[in-house]
CSV table of C-alpha atoms in Angstrom, one decimal:
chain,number,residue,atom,x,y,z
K,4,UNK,CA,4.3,-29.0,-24.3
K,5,UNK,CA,1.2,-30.1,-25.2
K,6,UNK,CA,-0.2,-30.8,-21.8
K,7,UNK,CA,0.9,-27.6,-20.9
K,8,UNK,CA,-0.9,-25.6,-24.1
K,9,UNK,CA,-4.0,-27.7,-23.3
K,10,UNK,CA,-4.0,-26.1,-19.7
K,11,UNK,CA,-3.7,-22.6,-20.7
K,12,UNK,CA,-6.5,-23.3,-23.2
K,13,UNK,CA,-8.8,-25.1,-21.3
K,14,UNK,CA,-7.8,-23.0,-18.2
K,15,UNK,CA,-7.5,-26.0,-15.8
K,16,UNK,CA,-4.4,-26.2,-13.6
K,17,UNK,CA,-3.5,-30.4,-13.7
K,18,UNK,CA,-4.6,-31.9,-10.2
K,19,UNK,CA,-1.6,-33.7,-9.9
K,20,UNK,CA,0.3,-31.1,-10.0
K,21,UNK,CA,-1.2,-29.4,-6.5
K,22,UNK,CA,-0.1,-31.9,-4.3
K,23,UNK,CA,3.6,-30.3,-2.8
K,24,UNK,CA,5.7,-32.3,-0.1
K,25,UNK,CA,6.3,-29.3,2.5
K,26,UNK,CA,9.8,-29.7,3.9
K,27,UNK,CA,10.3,-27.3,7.5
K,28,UNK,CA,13.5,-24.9,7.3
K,29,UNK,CA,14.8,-24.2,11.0
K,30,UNK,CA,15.2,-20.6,10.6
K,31,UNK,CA,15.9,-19.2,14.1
K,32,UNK,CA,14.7,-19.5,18.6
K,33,UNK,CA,13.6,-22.9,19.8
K,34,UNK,CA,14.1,-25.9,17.4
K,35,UNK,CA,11.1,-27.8,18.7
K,36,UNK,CA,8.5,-24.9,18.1
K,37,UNK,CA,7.3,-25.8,14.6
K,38,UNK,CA,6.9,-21.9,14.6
K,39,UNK,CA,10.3,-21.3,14.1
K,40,UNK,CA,10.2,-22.8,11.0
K,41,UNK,CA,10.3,-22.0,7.1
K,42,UNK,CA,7.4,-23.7,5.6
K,43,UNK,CA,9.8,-24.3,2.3
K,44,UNK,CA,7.4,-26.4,-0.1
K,45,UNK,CA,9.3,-29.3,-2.7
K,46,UNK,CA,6.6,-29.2,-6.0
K,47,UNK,CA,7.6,-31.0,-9.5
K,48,UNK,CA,9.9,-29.7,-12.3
K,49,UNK,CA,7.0,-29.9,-14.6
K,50,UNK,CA,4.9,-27.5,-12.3
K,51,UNK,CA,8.2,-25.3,-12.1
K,52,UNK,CA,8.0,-25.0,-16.3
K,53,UNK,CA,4.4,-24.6,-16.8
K,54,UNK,CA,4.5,-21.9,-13.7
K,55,UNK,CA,7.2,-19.9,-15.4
K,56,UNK,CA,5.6,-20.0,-18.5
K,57,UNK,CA,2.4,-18.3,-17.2
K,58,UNK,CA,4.7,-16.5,-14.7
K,59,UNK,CA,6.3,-14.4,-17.5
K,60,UNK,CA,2.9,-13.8,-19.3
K,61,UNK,CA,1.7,-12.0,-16.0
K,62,UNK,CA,4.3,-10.5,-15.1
K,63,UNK,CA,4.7,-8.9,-18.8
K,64,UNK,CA,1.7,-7.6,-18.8
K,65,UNK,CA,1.8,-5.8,-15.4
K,66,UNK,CA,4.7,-4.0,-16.2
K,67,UNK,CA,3.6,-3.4,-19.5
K,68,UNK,CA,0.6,-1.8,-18.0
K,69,UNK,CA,2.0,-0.3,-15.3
K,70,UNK,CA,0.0,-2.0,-12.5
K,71,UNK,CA,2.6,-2.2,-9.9
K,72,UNK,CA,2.7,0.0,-7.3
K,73,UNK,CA,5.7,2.3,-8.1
K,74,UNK,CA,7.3,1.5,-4.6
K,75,UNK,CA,7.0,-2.2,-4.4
K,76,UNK,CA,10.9,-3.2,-4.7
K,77,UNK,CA,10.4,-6.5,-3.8
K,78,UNK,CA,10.9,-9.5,-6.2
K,79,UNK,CA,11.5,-7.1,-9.4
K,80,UNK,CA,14.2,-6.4,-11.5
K,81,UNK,CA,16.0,-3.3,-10.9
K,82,UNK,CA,14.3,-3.0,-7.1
K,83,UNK,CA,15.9,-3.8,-4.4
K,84,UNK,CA,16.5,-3.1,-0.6
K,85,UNK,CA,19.1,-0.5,-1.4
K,86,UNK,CA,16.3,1.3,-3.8
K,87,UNK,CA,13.2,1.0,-1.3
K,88,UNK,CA,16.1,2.6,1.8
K,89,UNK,CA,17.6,5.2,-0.5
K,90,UNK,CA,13.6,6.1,-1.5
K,91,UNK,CA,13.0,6.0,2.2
K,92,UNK,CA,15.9,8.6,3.6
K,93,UNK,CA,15.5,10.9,0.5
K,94,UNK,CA,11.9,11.5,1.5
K,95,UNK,CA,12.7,11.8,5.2
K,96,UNK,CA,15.8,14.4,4.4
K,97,UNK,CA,13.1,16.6,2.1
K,98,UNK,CA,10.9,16.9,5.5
K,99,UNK,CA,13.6,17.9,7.5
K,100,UNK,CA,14.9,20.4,4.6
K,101,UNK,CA,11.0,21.5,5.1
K,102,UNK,CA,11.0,21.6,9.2
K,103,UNK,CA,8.8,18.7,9.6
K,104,UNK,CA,9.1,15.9,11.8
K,105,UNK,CA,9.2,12.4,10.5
K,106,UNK,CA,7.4,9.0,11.9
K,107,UNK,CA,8.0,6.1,10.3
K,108,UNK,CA,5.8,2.2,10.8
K,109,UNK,CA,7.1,-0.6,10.1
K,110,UNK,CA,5.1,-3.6,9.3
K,111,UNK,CA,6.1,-7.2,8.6
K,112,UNK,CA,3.3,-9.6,7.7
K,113,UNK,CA,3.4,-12.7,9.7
K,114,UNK,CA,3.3,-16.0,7.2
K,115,UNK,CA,2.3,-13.9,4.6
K,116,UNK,CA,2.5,-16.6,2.0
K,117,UNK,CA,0.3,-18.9,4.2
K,118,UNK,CA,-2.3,-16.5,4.8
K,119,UNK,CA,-3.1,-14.8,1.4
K,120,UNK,CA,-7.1,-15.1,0.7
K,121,UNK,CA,-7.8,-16.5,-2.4
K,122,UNK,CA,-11.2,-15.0,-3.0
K,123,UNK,CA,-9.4,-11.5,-2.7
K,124,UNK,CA,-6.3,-12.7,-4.9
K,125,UNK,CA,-8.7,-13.3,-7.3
K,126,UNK,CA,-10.6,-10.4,-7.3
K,127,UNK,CA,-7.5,-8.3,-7.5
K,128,UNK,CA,-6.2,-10.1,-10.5
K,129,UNK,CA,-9.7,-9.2,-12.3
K,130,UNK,CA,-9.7,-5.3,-11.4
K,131,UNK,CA,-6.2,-5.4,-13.0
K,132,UNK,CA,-7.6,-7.0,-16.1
K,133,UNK,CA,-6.9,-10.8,-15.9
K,134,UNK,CA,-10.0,-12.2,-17.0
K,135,UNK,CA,-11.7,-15.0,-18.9
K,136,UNK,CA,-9.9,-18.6,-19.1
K,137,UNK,CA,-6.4,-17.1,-17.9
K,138,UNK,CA,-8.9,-16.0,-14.6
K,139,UNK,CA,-9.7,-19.7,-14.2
K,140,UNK,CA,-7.2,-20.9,-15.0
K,141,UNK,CA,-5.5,-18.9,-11.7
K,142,UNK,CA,-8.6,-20.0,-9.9
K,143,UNK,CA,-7.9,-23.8,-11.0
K,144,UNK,CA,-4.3,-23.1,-9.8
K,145,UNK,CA,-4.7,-21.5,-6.7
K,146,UNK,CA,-8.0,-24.1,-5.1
K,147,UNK,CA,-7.4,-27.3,-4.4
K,148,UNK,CA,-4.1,-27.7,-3.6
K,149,UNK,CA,-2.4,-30.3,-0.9
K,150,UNK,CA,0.2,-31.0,0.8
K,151,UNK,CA,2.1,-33.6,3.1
K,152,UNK,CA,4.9,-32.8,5.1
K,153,UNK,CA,7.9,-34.9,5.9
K,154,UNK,CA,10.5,-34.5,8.7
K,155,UNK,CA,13.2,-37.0,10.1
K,156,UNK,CA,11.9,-39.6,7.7
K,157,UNK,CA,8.7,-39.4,8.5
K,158,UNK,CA,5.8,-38.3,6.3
K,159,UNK,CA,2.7,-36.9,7.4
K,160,UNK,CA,-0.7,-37.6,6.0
K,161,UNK,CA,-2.1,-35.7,2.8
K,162,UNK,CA,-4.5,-32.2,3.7
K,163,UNK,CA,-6.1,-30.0,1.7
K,164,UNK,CA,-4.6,-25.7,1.8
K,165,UNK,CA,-7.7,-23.5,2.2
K,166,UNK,CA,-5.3,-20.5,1.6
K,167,UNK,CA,-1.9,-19.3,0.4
K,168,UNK,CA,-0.2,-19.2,-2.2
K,169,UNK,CA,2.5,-21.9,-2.5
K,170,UNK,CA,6.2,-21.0,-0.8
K,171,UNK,CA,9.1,-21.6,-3.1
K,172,UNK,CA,6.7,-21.9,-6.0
K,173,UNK,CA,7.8,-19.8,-9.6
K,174,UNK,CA,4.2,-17.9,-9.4
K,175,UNK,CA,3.9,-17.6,-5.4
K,176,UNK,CA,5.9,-14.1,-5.0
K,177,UNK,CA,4.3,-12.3,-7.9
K,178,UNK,CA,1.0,-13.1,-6.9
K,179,UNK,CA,1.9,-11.9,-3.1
K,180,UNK,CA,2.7,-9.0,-4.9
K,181,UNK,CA,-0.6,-8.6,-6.8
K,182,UNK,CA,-2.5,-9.5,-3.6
K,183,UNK,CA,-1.1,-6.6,-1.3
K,184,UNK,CA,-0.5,-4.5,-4.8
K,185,UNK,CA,-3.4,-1.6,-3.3
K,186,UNK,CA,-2.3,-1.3,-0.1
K,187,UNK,CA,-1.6,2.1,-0.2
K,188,UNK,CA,-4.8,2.8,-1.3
K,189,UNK,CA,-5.9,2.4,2.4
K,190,UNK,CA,-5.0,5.9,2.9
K,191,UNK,CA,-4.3,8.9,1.1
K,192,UNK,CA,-1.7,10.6,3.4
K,193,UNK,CA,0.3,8.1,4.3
K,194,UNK,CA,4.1,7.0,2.2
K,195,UNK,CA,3.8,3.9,1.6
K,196,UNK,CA,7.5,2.0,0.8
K,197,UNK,CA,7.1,-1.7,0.1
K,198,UNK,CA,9.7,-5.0,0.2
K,199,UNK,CA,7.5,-8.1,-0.7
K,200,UNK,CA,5.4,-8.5,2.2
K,201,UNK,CA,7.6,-6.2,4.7
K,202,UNK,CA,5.7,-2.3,4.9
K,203,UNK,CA,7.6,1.0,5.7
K,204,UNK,CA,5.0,4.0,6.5
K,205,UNK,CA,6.2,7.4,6.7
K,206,UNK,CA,4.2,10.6,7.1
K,207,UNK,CA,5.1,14.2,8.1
K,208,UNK,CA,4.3,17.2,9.7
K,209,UNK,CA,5.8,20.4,11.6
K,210,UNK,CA,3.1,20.1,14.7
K,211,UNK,CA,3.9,16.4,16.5
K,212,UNK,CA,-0.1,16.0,18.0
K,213,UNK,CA,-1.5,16.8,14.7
K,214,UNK,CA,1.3,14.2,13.3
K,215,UNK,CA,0.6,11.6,16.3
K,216,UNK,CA,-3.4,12.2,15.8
K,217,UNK,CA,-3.4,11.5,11.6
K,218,UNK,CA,-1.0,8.4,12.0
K,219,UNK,CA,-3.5,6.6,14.5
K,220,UNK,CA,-6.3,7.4,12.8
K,221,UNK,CA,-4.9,6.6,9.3
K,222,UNK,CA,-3.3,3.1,10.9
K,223,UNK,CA,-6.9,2.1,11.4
K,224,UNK,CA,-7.7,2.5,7.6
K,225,UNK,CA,-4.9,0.6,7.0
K,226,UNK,CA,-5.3,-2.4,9.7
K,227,UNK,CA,-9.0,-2.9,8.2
């Protein structure tokens, strides 16, 4: 415990803590493309403890605040798929109740774990108010992290993660969550319906080119 107090105080994450053995999940297609694989990473029971310590300090004060986007239902209590699909049809019946036509995009972000930027992770976290030591202390967590990865016996050697947040980690879905949080900021007449790191767009109108002409050019706001 005191370890643990020292790094919240001192806001260091302990180095020897970063280092995760990465384990490969066959999920589904050809079992010789490493593709095809879960990237599911093995980290210490001590990490697990001291993560969900500062895991339920974050998450506390987001909901407290009421910094979540109110259609994220993924990885929160009382949201779930059944929540973001009844959302999704309610608003869809209320444009046909209206005589509009509906389009809906769905997007699924590919390794999204993997790929989240640490520099913009961190900058989200500070617009929402996480500042100071518990700031570093998220920056001390989140750089310099490694990995090996070991498969059929066989271990590979250690390398250093430039990005991502760590999969199967206590901390790893929340801060997915914070990192595509704004999202739906990208445009203001768009629906935005979110699971984790899967996306449901919807948007409405009576005339189908007007509807076809905003969607592309909203998309674009949205891809950049």
């Amino acid at each position: 415990m005191a370890i643990m107090n020292a790094s919240i105080l001192e806001g260091t994450f302990p180095i020897k803590l970063k280092l995760a053995q990465l384990v490969p999940v066959f999920k589904t297609g050809e079992d010789t493309d490493p593709n095809n694989c879960r990237p599911v990473l093995l980290l210490s029971r001590f990490n697990r403890i001291l993560e969900r310590l500062m895991y339920k300090r974050l998450k506390s004060f987001f909901e407290i605040n009421g910094l979540f986007y109110e259609s994220q239902y993924g990885f929160r209590e009382q949201h779930s798929t059944q929540h973001a699909l009844i959302d999704t049809v309610n608003r869809i019946q209320n444009n046909m109740d209206n005589g509009m036509f509906s389009t809906g995009v769905f997007i699924d972000l590919k390794k999204a774990f993997d790929m989240v930027d640490h520099e913009i992770l961190l900058d989200n976290l500070y617009r929402y108010g996480i500042r100071g030591i518990m700031l570093e202390w998220f920056s001390s967590y989140l750089k310099g992290r490694s990995q090996v990865t070991q498969t059929d016996g066989h271990v590979s050697p250690k390398e250093l993660n430039p990005c991502g947040v760590p999969q199967g980690s206590v901390l790893g879905p929340l801060l997915l969550l914070i990192y595509i949080n704004d999202i739906h900021k990208s445009s203001d007449k768009l629906n935005f319906f979110l699971f984790a790191d899967d996306t449901t767009i919807l948007f409405a109108r009576k005339n189908l080119k007007v509807l076809e002409q905003v969607v592309n050019s909203e998309l674009s706001k949205v891809s950049e």
